Coordinates of C-alpha atoms and ligand atoms in Angstrom, one line a residue:
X188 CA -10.5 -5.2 22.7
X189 CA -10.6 -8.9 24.0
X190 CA -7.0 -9.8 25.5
X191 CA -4.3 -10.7 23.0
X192 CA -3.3 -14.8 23.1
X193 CA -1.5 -15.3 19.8
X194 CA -0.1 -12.9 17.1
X195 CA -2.6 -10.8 15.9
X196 CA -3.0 -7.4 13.5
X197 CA -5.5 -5.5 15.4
X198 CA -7.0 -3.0 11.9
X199 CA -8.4 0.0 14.1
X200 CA -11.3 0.8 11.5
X201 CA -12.0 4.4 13.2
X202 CA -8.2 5.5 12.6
X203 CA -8.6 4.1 9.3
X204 CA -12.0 6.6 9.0
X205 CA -9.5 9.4 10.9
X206 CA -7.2 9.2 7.6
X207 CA -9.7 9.0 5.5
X208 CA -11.3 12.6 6.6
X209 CA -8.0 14.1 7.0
X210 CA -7.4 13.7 3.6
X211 CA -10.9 14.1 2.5
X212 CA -10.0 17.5 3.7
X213 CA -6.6 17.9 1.5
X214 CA -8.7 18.0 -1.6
X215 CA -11.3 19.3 -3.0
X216 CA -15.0 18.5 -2.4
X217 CA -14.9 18.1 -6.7
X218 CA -11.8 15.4 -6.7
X219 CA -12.6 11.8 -6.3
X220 CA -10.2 9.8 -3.9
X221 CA -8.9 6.6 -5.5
X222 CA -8.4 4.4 -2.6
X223 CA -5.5 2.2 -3.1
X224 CA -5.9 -1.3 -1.2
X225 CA -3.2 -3.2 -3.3
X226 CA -1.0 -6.1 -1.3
X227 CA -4.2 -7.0 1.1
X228 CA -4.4 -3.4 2.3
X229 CA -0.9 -2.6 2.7
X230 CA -1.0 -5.5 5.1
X231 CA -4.2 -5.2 6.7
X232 CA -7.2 -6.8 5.2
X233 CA -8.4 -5.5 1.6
X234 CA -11.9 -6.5 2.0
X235 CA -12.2 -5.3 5.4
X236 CA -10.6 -1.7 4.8
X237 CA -11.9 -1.9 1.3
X238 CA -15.9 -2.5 2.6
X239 CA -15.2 0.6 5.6
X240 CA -13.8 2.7 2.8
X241 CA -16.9 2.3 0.4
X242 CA -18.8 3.8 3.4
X243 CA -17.2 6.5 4.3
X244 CA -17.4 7.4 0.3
X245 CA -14.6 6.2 -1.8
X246 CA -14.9 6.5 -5.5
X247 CA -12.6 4.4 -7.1
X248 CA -9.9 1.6 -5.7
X249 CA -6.6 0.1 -7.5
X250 CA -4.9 -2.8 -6.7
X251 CA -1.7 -3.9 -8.2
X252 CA -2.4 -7.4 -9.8
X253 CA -6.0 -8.6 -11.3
X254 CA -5.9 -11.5 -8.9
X255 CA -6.6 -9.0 -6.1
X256 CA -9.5 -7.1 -8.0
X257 CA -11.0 -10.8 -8.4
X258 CA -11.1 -11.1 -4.4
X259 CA -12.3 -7.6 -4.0
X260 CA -15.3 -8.8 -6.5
X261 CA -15.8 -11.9 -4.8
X262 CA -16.5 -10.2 -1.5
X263 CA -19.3 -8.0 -2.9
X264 CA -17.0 -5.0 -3.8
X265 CA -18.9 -2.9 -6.3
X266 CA -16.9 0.2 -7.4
X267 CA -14.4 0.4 -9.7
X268 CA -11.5 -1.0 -9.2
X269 CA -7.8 -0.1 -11.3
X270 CA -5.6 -2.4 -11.9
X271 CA -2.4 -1.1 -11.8
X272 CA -0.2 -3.9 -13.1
X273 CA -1.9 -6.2 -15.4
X274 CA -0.2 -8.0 -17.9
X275 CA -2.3 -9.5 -21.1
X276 CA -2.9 -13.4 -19.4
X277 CA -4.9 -11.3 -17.2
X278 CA -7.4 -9.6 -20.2
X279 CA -9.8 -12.2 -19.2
X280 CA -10.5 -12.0 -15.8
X281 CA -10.3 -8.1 -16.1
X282 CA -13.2 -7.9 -18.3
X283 CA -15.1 -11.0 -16.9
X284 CA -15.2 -9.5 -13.2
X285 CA -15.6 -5.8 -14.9
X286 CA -11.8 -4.6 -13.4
X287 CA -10.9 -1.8 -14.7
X288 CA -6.8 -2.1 -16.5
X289 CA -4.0 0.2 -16.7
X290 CA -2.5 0.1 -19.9
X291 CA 1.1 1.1 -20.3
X292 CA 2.3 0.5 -23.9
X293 CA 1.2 0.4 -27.4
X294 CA 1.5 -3.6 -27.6
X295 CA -0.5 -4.0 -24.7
X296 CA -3.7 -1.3 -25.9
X297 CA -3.3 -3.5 -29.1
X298 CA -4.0 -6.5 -27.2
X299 CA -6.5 -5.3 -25.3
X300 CA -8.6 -4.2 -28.0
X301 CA -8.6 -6.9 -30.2
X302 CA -9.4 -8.9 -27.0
X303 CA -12.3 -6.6 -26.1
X304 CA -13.2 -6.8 -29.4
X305 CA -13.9 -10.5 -29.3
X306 CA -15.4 -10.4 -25.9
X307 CA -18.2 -7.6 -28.0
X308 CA -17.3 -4.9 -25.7
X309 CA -17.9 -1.6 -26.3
X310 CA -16.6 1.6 -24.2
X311 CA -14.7 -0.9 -21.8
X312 CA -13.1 1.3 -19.4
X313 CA -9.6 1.6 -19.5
X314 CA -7.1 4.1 -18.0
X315 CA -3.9 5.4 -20.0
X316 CA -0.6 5.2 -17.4
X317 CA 2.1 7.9 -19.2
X318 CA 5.6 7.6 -17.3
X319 CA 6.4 11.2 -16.8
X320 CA 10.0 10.0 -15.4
X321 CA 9.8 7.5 -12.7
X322 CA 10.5 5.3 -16.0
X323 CA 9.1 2.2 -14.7
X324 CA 5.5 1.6 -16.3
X325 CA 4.0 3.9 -18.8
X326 CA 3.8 5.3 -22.5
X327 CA 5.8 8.3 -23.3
X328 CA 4.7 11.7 -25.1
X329 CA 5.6 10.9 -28.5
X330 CA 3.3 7.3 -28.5
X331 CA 0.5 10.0 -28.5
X332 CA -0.6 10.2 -32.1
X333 CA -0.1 6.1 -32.5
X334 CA -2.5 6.0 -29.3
X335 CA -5.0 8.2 -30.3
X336 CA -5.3 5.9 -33.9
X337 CA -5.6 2.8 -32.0
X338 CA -8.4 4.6 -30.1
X339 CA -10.0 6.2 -32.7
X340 CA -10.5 3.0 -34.6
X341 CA -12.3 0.8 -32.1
X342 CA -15.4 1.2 -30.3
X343 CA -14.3 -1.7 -27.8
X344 CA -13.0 0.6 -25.6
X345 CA -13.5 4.2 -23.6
X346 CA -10.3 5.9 -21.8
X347 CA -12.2 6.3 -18.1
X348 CA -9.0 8.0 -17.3
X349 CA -5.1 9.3 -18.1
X350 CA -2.4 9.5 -15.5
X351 CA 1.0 9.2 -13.7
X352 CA 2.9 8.2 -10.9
X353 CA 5.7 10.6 -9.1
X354 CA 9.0 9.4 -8.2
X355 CA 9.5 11.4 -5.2
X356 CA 6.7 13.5 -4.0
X357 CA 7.5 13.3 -0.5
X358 CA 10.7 14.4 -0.7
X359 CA 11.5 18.1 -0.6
X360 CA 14.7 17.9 -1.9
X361 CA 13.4 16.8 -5.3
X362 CA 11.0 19.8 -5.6
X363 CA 12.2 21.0 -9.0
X364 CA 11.9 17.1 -10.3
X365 CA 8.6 16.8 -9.1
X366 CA 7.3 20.1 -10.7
X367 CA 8.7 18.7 -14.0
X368 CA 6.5 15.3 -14.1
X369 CA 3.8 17.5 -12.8
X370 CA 4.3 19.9 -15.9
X371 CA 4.9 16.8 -18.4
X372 CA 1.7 15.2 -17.2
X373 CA -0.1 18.4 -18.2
X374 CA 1.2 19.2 -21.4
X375 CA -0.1 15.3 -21.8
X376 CA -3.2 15.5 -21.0
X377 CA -4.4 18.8 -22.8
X378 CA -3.1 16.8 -25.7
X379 CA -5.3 14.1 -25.1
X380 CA -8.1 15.9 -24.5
X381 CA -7.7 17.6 -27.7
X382 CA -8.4 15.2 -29.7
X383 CA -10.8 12.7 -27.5
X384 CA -14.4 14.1 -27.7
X385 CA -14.6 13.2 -24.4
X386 CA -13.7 13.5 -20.9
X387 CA -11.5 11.2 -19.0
X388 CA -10.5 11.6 -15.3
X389 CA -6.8 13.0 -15.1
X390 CA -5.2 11.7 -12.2
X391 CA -1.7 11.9 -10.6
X392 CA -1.0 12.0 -7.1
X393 CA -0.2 9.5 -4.1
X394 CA -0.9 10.3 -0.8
X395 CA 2.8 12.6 -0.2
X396 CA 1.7 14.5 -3.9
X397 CA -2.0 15.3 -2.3
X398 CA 0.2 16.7 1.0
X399 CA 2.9 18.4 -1.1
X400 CA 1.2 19.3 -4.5
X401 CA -2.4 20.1 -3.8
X402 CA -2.8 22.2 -6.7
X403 CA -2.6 18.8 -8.8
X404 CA -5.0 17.1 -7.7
X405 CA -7.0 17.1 -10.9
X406 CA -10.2 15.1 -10.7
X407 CA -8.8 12.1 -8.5
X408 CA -6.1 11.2 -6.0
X409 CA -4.8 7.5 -5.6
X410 CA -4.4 7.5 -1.7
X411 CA -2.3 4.6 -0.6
X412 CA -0.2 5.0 2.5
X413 CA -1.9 7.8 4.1
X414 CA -5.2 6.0 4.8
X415 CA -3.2 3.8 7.1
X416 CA -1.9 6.3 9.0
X417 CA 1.4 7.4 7.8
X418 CA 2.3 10.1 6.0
X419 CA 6.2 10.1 4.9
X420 CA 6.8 13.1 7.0
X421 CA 6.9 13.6 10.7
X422 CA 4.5 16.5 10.4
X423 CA 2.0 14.4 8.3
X424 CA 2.6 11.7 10.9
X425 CA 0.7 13.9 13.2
X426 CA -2.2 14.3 11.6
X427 CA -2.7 10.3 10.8
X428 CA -3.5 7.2 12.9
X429 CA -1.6 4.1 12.5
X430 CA -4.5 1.5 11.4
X431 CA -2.9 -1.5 12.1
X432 CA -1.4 -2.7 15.6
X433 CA 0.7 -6.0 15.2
X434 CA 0.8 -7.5 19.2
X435 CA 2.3 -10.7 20.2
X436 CA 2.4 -13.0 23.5
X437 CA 5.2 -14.7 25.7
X438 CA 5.4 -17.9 25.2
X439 CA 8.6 -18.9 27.1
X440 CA 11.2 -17.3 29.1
X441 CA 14.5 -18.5 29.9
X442 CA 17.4 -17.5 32.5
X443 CA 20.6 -17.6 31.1
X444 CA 24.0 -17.4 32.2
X445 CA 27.1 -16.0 31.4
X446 CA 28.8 -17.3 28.0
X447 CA 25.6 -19.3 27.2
X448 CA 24.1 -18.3 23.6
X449 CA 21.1 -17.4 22.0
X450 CA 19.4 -19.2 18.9
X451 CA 20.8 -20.1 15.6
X452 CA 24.6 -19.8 14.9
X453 CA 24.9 -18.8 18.8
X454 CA 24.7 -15.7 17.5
X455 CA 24.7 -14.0 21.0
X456 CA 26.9 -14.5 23.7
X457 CA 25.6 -13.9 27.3
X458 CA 27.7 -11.9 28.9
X459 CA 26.1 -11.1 32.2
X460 CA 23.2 -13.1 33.5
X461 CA 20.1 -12.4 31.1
X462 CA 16.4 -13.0 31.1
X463 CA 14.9 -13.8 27.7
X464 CA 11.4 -14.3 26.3
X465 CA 10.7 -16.6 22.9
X466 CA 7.6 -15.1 20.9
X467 CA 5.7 -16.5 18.6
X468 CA 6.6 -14.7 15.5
X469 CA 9.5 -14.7 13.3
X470 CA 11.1 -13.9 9.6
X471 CA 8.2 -16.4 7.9
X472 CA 5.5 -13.3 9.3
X473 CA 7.2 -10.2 8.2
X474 CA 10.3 -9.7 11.0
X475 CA 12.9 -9.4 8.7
X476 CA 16.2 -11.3 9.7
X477 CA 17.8 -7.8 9.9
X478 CA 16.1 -6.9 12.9
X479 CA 17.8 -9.6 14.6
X480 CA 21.4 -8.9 17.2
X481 CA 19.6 -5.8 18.9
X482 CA 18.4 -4.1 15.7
X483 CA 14.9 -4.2 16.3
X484 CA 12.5 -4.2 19.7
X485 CA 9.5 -5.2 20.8
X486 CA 7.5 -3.5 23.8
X487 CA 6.7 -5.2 26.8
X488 CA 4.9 -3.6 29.6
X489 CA 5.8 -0.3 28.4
X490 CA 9.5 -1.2 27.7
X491 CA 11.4 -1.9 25.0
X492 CA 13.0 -5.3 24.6
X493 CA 15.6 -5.6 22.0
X494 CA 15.6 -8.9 19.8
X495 CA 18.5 -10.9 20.1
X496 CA 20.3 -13.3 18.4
X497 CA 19.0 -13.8 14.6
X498 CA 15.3 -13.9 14.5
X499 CA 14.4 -17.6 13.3
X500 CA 11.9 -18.5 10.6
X501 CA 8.9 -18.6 13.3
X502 CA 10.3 -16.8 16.8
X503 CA 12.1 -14.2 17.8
X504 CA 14.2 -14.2 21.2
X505 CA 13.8 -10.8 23.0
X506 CA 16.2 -9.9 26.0
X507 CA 14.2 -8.7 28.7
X508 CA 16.4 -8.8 32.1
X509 CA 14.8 -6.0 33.8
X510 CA 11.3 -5.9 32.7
X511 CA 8.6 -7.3 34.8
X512 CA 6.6 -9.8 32.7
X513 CA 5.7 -13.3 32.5
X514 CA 4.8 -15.8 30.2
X515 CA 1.4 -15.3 28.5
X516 CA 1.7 -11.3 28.9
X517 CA 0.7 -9.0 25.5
X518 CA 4.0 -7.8 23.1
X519 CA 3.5 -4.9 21.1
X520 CA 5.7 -5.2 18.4
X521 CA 4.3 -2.1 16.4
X522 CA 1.4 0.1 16.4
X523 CA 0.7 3.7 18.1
X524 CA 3.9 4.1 20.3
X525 CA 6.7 2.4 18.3
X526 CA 5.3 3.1 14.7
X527 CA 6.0 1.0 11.9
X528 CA 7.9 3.9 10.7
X529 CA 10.0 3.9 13.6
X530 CA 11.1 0.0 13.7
X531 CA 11.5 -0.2 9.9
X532 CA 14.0 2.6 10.2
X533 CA 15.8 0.7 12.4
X534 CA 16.8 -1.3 8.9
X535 CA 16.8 1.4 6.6
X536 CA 13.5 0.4 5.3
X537 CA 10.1 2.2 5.3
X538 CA 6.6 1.3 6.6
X539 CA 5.2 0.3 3.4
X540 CA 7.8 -3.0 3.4
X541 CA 7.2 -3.8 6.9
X542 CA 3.0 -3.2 7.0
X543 CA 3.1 -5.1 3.6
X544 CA 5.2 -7.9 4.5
X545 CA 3.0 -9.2 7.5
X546 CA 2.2 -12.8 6.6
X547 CA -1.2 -13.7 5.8
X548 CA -1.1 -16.7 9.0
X549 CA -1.5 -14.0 11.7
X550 CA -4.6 -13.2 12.8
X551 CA -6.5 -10.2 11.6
X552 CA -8.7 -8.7 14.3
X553 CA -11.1 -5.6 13.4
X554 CA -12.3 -3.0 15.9
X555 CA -13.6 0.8 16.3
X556 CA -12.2 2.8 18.6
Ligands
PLP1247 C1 1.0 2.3 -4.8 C2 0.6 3.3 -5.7 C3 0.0 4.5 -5.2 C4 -0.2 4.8 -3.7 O1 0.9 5.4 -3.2 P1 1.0 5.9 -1.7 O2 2.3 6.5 -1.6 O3 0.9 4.7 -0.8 O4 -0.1 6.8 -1.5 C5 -0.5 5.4 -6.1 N1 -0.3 5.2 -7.4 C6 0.3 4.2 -7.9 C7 0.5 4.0 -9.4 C8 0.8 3.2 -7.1 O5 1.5 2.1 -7.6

């Protein structure tokens, strides 16, 4: 790894294949895993994780949005890939860059058909998304009959597969809630399958449901999180490599004395004579302004620097009075020591918001361990 001058996300390609095996060995040699690389790889770099996951022998990808597929496609990903969240202005590039939709309501199959059926499709895949109670995309049980007519009158499309999302698969609390969406989205798809003459792929766990509810794993598993090392439990933690490591440099320290302040709104008052470093990365790359006034750290050195004073749109200010260091010196802000797990529960938040909101300016930077 050359030495770090500038924010960068270092994407560690072998934890990334670590994950991958570890939850290769979760399911069954049978189920596919559906690798989900929505929101640039949960941070990272879709095309590079996307490209290393193809290898190692991932069957299927989803993103959210069809504009994401359309990248995937443009960089010479294959597969197929889901879309999770198309809406109908999208129809076109789906079907034009072969992307494969979710469709989530009766209006939208409608509209899907009739435009497959002037773009002469026939069989286009499609995948059926039923909300089995996280009630935020997806038919319900009783569209079934009105589904299966639309189906059953157009050759346009094929269902590739039917599923559903849990609401709270890694938590064990909600055990009982979990087994009921489990046992909806069964009594859903053997009524499917009834009547289609046909097989589609069932599908309906995340990366916590694969951990928690292996005997659902039907013939996929949409692995999100996981693959980059995180695992919504402490005990899964263990068994997963963080992927990404975002590092940052010193650019400036300053000396300051007692009732000076620090950065915007003087926000901190010096109270005994402190050391500070400025680094180069602030709210506008995915430091929330809530880390500011000693919520969040950095690590310098081995040692943790608390940010002070509100983090600014392109800096943070760090206090780092007994830390040896100087100005050019490598800042981890998170990776294999202080997880992105650990510093976004510093705000209440998870590591999906913080890996995902790392701004696209910083500086990816692939390796293998
Ligand atoms: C994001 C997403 C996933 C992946 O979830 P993880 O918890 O990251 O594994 C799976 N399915 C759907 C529908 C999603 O939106």
């Amino acid at each position: 790894m050359q030495k770090t001058t500038e924010t960068t996300l270092e994407i560690n390609l072998s934890a990334l294949e670590h994950n991958y095996n570890y939850i290769r060995s979760k399911v069954k040699p049978s189920t596919k895993i559906l690798a989900v690389v929505k929101a640039f790889g949960y941070g990272s770099d879709a095309v590079e994780v996307a490209k290393e996951l193809v290898d190692l022998g991932a069957e299927y990808f989803a993103v959210a949005y069809s504009g994401e597929g359309e990248q995937l496609r443009d960089k010479g990903i294959e597969i197929p890939i889901l879309v999770l969240h198309p809406l109908p202005t999208n129809f076109k590039v789906i079907i034009h860059r072969c992307l494969e939709p979710s469709i989530y309501s009766i209006k939208m199959l409608r509209e899907f058909v009739a435009f497959a059926e002037t773009e002469q499709q026939q069989n286009y895949p499609i995948h059926l998304k039923f909300n089995t109670g996280l009630n935020r995309l997806g038919f319900i049980a009783s569209e079934i009959p009105e589904i299966l007519e639309i189906l059953q009158n157009s050759e346009s499309i094929k269902v590739r597969s039917i599923f559903s999302h849990l609401a709270a698969s890694e938590d064990q609390a909600e055990r009982e809630f979990t087994l009921k969406q489990l046992k909806s989205f069964s009594e859903i798809s053997e009524e499917l399958l009834k009547s289609l003459n046909y097989k589609p792929l069932l599908h309906t766990l995340n990366t916590s449901g694969i951990l928690n509810f292996p005997e659902s794993q039907y013939d996929m598993v949409r692995c999100g999180i996981g693959l980059y090392g995180y695992g919504n439990s402490v005990s899964e933690n263990k068994h997963l490599q963080p992927v990404v490591t975002l590092k940052t440099v010193i650019s400036q320290i300053h000396y300051l004395a007692p009732g000076d302040t620090l950065g915007y709104n003087r926000a901190f008052t010096v109270k005994e004579p402190t050391k500070t470093a400025t680094l180069p990365i602030g709210h506008a790359d995915g430091i929330s302004r809530a880390y500011g006034n000693g919520v969040g750290w950095v690590t310098i050195n081995g040692q943790k620097a608390p940010i002070q004073g509100n983090v600014c749109m392109d800096m943070i200010m760090v206090a780092i009075t007994n830390i040896d260091c100087n100005e050019g010196d490598e800042v981890v802000v998170f990776g294999n020591t202080t997880t992105a797990e650990n510093l976004s529960n510093a705000i209440n938040s998870i590591p999906y918001e913080l890996l995902t909101a790392i701004s696209q300016r910083i500086k990816r930077v692939v390796y293998r361990k």
